[in-house]
mmCIF file with all atom_site columns, C-alpha atoms in Angstrom:
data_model
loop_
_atom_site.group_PDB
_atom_site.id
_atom_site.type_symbol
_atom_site.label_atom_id
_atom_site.label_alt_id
_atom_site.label_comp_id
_atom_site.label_asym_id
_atom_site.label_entity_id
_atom_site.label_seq_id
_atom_site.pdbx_PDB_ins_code
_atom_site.Cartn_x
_atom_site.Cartn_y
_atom_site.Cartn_z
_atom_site.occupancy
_atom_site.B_iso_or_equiv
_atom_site.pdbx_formal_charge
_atom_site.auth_seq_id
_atom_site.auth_comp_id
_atom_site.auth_asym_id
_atom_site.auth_atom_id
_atom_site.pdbx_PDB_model_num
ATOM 1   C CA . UNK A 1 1   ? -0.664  -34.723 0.321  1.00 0.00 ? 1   UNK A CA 1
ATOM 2   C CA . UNK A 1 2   ? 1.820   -32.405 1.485  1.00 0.00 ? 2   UNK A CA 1
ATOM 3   C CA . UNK A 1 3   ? 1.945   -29.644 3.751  1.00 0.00 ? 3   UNK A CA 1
ATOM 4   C CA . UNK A 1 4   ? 1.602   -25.920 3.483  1.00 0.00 ? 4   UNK A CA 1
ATOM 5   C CA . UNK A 1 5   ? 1.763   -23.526 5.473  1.00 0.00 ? 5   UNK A CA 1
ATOM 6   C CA . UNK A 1 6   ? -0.404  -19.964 4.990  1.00 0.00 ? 6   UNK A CA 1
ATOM 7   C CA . UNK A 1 7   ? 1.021   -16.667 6.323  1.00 0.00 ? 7   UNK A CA 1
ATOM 8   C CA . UNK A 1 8   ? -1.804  -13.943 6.314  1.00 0.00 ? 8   UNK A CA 1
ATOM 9   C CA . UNK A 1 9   ? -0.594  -10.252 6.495  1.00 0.00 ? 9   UNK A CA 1
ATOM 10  C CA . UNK A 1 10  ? -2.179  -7.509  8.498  1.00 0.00 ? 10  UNK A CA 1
ATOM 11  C CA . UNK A 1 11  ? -5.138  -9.564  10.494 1.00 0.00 ? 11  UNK A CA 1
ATOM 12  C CA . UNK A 1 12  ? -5.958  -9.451  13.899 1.00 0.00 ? 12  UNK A CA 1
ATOM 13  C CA . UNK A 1 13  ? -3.729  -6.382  14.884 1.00 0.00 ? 13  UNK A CA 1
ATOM 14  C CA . UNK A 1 14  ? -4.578  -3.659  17.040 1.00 0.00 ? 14  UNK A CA 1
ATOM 15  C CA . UNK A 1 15  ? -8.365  -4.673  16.592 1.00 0.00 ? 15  UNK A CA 1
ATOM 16  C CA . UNK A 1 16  ? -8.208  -4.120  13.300 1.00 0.00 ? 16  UNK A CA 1
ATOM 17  C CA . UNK A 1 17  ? -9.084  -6.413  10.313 1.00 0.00 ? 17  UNK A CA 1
ATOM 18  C CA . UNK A 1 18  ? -10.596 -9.345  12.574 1.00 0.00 ? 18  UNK A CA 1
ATOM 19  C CA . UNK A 1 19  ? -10.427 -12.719 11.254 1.00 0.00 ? 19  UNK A CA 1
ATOM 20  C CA . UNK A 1 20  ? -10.800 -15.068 14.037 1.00 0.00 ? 20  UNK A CA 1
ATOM 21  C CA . UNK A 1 21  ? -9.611  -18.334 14.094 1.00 0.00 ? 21  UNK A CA 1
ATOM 22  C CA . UNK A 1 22  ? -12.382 -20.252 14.042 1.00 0.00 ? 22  UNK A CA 1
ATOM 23  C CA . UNK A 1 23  ? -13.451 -18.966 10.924 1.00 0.00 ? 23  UNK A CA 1
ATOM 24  C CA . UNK A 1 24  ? -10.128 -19.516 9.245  1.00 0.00 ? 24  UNK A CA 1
ATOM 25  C CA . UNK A 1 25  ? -10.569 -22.959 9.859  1.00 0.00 ? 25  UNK A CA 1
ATOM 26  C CA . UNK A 1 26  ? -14.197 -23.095 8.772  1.00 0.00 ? 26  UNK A CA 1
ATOM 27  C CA . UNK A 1 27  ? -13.199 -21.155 5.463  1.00 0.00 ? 27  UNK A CA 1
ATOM 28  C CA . UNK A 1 28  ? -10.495 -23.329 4.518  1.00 0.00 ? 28  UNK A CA 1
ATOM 29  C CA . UNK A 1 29  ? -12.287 -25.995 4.806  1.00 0.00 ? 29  UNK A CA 1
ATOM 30  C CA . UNK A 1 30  ? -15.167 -25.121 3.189  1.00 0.00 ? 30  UNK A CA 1
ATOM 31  C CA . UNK A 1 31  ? -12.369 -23.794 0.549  1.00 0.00 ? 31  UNK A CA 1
ATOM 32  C CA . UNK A 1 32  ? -11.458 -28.316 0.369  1.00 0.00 ? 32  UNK A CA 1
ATOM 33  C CA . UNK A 1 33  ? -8.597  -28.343 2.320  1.00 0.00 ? 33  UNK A CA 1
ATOM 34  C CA . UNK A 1 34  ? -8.067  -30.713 5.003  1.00 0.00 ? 34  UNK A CA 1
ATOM 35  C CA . UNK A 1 35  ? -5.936  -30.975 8.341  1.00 0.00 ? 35  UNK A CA 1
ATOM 36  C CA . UNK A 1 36  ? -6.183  -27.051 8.910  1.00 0.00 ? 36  UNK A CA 1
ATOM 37  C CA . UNK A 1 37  ? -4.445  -26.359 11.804 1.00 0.00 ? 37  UNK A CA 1
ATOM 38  C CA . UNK A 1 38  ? -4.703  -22.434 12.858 1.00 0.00 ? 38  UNK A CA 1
ATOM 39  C CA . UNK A 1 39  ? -1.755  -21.291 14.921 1.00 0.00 ? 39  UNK A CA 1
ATOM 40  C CA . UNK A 1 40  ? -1.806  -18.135 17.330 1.00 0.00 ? 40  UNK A CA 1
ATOM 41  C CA . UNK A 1 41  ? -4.396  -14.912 16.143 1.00 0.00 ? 41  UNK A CA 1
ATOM 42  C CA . UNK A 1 42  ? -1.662  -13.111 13.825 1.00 0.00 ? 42  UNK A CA 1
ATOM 43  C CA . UNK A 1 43  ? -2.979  -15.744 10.992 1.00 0.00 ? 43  UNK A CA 1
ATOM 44  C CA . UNK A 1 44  ? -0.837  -18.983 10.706 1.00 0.00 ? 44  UNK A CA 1
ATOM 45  C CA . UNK A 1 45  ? -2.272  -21.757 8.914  1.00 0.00 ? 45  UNK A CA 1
ATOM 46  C CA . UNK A 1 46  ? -0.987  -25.045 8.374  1.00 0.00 ? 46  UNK A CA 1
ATOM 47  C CA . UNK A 1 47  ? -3.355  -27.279 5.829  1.00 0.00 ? 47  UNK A CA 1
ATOM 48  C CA . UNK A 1 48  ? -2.508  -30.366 3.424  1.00 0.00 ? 48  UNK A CA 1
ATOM 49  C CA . UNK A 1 49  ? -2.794  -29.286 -0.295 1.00 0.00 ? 49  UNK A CA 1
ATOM 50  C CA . UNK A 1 50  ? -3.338  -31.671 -3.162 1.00 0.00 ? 50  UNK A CA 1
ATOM 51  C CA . UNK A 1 51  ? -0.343  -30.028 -4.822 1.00 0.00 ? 51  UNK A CA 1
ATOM 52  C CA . UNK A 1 52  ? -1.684  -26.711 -5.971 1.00 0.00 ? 52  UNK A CA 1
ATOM 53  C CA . UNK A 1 53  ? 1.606   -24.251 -6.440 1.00 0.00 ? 53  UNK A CA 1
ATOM 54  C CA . UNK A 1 54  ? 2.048   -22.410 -3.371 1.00 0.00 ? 54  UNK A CA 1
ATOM 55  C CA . UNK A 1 55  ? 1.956   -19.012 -5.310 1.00 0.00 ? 55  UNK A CA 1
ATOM 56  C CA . UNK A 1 56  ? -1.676  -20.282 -7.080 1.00 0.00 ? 56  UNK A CA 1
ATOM 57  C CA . UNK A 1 57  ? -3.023  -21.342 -3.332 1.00 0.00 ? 57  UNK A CA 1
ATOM 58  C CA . UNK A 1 58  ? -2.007  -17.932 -1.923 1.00 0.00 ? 58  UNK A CA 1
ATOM 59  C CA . UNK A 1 59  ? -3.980  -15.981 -5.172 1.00 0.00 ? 59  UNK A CA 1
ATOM 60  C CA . UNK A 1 60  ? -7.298  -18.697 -4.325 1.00 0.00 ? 60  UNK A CA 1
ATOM 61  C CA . UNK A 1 61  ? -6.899  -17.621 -0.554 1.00 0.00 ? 61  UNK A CA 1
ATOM 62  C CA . UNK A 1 62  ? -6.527  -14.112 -1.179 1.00 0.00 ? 62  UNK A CA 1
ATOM 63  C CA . UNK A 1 63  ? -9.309  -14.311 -3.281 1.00 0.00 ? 63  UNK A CA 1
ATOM 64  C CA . UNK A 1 64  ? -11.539 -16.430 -0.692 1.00 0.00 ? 64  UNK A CA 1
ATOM 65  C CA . UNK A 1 65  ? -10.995 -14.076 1.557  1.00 0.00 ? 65  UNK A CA 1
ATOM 66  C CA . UNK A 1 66  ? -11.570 -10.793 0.298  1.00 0.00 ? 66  UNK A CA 1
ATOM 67  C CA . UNK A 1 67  ? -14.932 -12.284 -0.323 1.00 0.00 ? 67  UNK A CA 1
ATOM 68  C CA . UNK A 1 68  ? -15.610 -13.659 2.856  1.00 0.00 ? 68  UNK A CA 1
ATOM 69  C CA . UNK A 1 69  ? -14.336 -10.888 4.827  1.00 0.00 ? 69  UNK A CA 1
ATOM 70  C CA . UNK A 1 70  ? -15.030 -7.685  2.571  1.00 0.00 ? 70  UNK A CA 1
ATOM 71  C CA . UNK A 1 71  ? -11.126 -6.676  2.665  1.00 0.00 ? 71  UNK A CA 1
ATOM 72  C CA . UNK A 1 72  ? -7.779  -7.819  1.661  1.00 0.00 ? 72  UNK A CA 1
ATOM 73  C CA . UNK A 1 73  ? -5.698  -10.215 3.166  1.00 0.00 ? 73  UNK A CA 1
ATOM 74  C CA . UNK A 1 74  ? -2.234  -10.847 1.672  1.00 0.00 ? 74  UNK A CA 1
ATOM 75  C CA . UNK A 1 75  ? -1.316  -14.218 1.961  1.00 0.00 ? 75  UNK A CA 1
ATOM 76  C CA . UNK A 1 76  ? 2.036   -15.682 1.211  1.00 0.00 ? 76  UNK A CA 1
ATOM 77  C CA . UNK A 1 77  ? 2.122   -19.940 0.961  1.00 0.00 ? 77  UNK A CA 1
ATOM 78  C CA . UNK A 1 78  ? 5.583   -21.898 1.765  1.00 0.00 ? 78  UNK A CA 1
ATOM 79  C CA . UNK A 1 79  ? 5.568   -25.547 1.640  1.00 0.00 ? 79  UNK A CA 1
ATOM 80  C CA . UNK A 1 80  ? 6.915   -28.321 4.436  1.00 0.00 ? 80  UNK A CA 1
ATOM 81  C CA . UNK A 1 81  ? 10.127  -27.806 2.971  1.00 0.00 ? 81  UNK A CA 1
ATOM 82  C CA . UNK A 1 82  ? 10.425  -24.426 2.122  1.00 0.00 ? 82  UNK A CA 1
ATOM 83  C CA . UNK A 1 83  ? 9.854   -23.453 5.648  1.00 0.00 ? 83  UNK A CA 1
ATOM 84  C CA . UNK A 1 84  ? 12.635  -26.192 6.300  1.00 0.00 ? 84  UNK A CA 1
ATOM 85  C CA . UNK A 1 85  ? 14.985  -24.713 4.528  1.00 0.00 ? 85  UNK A CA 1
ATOM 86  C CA . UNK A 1 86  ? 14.353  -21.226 6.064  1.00 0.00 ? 86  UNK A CA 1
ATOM 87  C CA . UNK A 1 87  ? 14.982  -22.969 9.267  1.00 0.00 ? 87  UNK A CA 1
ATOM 88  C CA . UNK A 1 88  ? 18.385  -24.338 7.876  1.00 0.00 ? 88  UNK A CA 1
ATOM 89  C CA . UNK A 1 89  ? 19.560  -21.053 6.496  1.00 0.00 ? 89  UNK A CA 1
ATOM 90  C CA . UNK A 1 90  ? 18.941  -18.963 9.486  1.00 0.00 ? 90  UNK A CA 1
ATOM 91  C CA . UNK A 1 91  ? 22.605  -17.016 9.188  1.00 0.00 ? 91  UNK A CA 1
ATOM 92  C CA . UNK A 1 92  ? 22.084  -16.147 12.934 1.00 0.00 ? 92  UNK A CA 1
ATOM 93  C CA . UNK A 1 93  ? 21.886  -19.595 14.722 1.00 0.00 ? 93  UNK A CA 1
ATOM 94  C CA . UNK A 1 94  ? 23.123  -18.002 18.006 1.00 0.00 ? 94  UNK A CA 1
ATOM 95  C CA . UNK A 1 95  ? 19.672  -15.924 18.147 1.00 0.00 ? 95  UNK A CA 1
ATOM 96  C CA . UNK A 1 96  ? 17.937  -19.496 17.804 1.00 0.00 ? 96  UNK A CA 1
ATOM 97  C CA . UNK A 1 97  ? 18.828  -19.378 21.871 1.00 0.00 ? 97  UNK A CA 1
ATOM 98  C CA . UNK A 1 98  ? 16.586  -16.063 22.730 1.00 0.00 ? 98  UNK A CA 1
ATOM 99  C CA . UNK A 1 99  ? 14.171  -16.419 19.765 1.00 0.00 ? 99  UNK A CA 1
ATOM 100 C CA . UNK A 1 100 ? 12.379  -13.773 20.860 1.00 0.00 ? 100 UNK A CA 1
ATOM 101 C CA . UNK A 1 101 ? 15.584  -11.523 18.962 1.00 0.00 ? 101 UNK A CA 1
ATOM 102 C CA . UNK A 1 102 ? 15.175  -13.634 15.766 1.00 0.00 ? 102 UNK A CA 1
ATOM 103 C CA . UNK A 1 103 ? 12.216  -12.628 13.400 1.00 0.00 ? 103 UNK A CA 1
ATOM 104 C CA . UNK A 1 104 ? 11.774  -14.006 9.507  1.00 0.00 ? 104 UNK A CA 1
ATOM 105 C CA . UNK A 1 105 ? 10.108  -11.164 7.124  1.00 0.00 ? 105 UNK A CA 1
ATOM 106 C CA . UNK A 1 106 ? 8.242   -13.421 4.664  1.00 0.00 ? 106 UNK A CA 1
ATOM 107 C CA . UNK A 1 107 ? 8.343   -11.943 1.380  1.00 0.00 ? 107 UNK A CA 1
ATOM 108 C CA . UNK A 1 108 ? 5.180   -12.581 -1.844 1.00 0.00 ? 108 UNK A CA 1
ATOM 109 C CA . UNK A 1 109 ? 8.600   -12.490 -4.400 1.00 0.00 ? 109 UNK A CA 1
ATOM 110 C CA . UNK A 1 110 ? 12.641  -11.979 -3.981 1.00 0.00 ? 110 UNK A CA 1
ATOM 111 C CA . UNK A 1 111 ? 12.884  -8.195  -4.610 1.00 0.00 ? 111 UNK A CA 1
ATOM 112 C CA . UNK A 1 112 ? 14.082  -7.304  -8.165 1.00 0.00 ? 112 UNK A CA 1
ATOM 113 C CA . UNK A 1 113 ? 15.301  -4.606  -7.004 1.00 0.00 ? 113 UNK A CA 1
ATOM 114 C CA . UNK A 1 114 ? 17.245  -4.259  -3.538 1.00 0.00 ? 114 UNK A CA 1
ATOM 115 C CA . UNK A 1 115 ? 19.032  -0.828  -3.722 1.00 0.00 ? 115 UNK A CA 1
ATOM 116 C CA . UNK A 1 116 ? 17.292  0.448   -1.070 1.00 0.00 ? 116 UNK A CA 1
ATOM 117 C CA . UNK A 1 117 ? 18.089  -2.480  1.283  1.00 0.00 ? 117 UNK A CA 1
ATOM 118 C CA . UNK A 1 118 ? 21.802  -2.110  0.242  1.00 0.00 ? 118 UNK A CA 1
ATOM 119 C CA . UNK A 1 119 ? 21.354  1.515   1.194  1.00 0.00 ? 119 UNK A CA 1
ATOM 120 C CA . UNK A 1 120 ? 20.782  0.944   4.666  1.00 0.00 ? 120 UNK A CA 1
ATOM 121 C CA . UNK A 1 121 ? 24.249  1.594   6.664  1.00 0.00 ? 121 UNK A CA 1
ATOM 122 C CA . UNK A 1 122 ? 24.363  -1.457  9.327  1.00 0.00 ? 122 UNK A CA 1
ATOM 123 C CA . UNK A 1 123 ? 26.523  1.091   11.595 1.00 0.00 ? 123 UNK A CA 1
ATOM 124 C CA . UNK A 1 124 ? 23.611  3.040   12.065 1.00 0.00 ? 124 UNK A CA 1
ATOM 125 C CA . UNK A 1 125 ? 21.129  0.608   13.379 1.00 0.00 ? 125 UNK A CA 1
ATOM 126 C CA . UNK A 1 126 ? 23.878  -2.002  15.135 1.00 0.00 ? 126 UNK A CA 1
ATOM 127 C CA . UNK A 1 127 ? 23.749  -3.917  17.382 1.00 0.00 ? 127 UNK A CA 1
ATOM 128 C CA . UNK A 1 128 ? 20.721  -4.646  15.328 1.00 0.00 ? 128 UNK A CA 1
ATOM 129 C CA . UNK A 1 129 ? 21.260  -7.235  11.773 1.00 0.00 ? 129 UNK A CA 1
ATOM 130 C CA . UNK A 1 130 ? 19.500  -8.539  8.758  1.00 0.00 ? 130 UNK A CA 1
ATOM 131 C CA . UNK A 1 131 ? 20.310  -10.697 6.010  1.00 0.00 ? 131 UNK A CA 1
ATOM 132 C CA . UNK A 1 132 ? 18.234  -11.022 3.011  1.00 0.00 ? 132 UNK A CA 1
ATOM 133 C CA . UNK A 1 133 ? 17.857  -15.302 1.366  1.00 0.00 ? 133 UNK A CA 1
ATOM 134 C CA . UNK A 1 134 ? 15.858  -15.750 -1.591 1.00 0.00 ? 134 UNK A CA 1
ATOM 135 C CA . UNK A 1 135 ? 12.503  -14.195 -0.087 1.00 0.00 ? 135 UNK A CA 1
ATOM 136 C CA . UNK A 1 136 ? 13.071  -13.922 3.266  1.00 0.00 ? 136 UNK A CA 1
ATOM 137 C CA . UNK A 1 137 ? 14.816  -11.299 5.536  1.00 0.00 ? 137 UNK A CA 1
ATOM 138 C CA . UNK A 1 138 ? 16.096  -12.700 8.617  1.00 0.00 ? 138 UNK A CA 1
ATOM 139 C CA . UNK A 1 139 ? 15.747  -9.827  11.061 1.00 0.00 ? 139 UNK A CA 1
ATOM 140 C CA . UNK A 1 140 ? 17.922  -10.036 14.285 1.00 0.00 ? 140 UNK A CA 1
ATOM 141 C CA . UNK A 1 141 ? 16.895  -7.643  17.004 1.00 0.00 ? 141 UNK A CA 1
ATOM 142 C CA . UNK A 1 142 ? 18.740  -8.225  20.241 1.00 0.00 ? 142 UNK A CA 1
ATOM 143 C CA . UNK A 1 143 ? 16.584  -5.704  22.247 1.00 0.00 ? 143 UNK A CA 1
ATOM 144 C CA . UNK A 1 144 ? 13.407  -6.938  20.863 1.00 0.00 ? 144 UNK A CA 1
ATOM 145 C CA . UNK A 1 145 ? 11.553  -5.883  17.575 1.00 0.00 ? 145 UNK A CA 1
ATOM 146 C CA . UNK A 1 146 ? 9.514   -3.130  19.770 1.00 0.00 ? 146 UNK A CA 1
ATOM 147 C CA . UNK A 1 147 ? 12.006  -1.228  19.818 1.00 0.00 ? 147 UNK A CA 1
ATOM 148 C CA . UNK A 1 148 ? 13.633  -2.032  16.776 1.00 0.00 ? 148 UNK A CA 1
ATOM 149 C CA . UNK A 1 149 ? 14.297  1.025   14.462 1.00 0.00 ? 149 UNK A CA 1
ATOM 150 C CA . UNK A 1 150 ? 15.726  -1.296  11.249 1.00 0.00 ? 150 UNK A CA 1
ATOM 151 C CA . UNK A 1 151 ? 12.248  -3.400  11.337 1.00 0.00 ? 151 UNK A CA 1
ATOM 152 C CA . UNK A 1 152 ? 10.533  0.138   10.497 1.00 0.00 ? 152 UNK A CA 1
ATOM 153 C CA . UNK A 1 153 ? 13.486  0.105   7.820  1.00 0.00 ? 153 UNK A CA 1
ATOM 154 C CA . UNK A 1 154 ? 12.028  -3.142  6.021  1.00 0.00 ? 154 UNK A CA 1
ATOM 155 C CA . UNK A 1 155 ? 8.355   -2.063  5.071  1.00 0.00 ? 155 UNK A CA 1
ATOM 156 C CA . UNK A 1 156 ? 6.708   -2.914  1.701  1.00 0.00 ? 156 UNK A CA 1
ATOM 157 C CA . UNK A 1 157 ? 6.831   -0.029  -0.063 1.00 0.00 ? 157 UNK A CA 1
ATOM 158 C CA . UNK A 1 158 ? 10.757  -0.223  0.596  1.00 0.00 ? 158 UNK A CA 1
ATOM 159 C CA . UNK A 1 159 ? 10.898  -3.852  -0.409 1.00 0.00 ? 159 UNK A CA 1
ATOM 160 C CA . UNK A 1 160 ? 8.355   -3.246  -3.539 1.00 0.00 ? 160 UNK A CA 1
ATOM 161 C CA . UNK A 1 161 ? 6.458   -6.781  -2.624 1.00 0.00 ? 161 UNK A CA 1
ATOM 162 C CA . UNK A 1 162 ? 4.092   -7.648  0.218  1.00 0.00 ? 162 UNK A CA 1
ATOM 163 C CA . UNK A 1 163 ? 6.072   -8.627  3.689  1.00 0.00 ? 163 UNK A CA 1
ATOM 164 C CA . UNK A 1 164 ? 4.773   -10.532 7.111  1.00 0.00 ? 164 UNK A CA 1
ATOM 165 C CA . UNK A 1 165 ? 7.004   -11.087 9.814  1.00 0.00 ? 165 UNK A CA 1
ATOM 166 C CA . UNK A 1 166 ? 7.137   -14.004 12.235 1.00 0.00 ? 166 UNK A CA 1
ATOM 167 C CA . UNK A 1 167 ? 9.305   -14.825 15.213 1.00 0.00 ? 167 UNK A CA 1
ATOM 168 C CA . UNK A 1 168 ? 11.518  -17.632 15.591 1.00 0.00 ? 168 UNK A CA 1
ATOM 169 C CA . UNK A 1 169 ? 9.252   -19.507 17.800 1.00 0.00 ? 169 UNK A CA 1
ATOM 170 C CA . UNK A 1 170 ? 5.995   -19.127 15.511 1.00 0.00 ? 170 UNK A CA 1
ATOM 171 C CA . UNK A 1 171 ? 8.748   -20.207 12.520 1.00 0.00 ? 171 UNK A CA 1
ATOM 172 C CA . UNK A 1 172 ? 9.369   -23.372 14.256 1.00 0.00 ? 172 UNK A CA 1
ATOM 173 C CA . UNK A 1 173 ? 6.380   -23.958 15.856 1.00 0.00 ? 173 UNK A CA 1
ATOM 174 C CA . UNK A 1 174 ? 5.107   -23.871 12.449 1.00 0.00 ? 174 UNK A CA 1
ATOM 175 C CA . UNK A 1 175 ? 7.956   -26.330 10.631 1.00 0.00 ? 175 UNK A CA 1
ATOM 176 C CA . UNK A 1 176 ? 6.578   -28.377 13.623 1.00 0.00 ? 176 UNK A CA 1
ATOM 177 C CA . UNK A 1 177 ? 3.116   -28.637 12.706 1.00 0.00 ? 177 UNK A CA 1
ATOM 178 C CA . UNK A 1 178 ? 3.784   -29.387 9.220  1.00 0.00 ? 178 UNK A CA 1
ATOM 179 C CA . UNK A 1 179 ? 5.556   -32.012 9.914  1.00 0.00 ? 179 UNK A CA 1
ATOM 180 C CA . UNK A 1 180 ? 2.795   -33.769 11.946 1.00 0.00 ? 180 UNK A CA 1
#
């Protein structure tokens, strides 16, 4: 079996829409999948999968959810080596030093459309960056994303698909955990 890895959207923040860990690992689980691993509150899972297409898993867990919970989690599935290659593409590998600055925006689909990210005039929000790969956003933020006024920039509606951001340590924490 391979790895995958299962990015929820929107749980555990602020109080709001509580999904504790324990019962991510008892739902998945109960859901057949083995060697769940739950990293950090902000809903990182790492489980083996039979081979299911990641996009399929993410509709069952979505699904699975909803039920269990009585609201909607988004849920976006990358395998071992999809997450790998994130890793390998980051275009800002001097970030990778104060990961803290670095942040991947997870994306459901590559937008069709990316006009309105093109709009955005990098001048107005340097020193901060972004870069947009397949369906991720690489999101450097030198003075932290707190204060960031470009990660308010890269919402869903703008985007037109569902978005979760992780930092670079949670990003390689979680390549980590896949591969053990």
């Amino acid at each position: 079996m391979s790895s995958r890895i299962a990015l929820l959207r929107g749980i555990n923040v602020g109080g709001n829409n509580t999904f504790p860990m324990a019962r991510q690992r008892t739902l998945m689980a109960e859901l057949g999948f083995e060697g769940v691993t739950v990293h950090l509150q902000s809903g990182n899972i790492v489980f083996a999968d039979p081979g299911t297409p990641p996009d399929q898993t993410a509709r069952a867990l979505e699904d699975a959810f909803a039920a269990d919970l009585g609201f909607s989690v988004p849920v976006m599935v990358r395998t071992r080596d999809e997450l790998a290659a994130v890793v390998d593409a980051n275009p800002y590998p001097a970030a990778a030093a104060e990961p803290k600055t670095l942040h991947v925006i997870f994306l459901s689909d590559a937008p069709t459309d990316t006009s309105a990210l093109d709009a955005l005039d990098p001048a107005a929000y340097a020193p901060e960056e972004f870069r947009l790969i397949g369906r991720e956003i690489y999101l450097f933020c030198p003075y932290g994303i707190g204060r960031s006024k470009l990660a308010a920039k890269l919402t869903n509606s703008r985007l037109g698909v569902t978005a979760t951001a992780r930092n670079w340590n949670t990003v390689t924490k979680l390549l980590a955990l896949a591969d053990t």
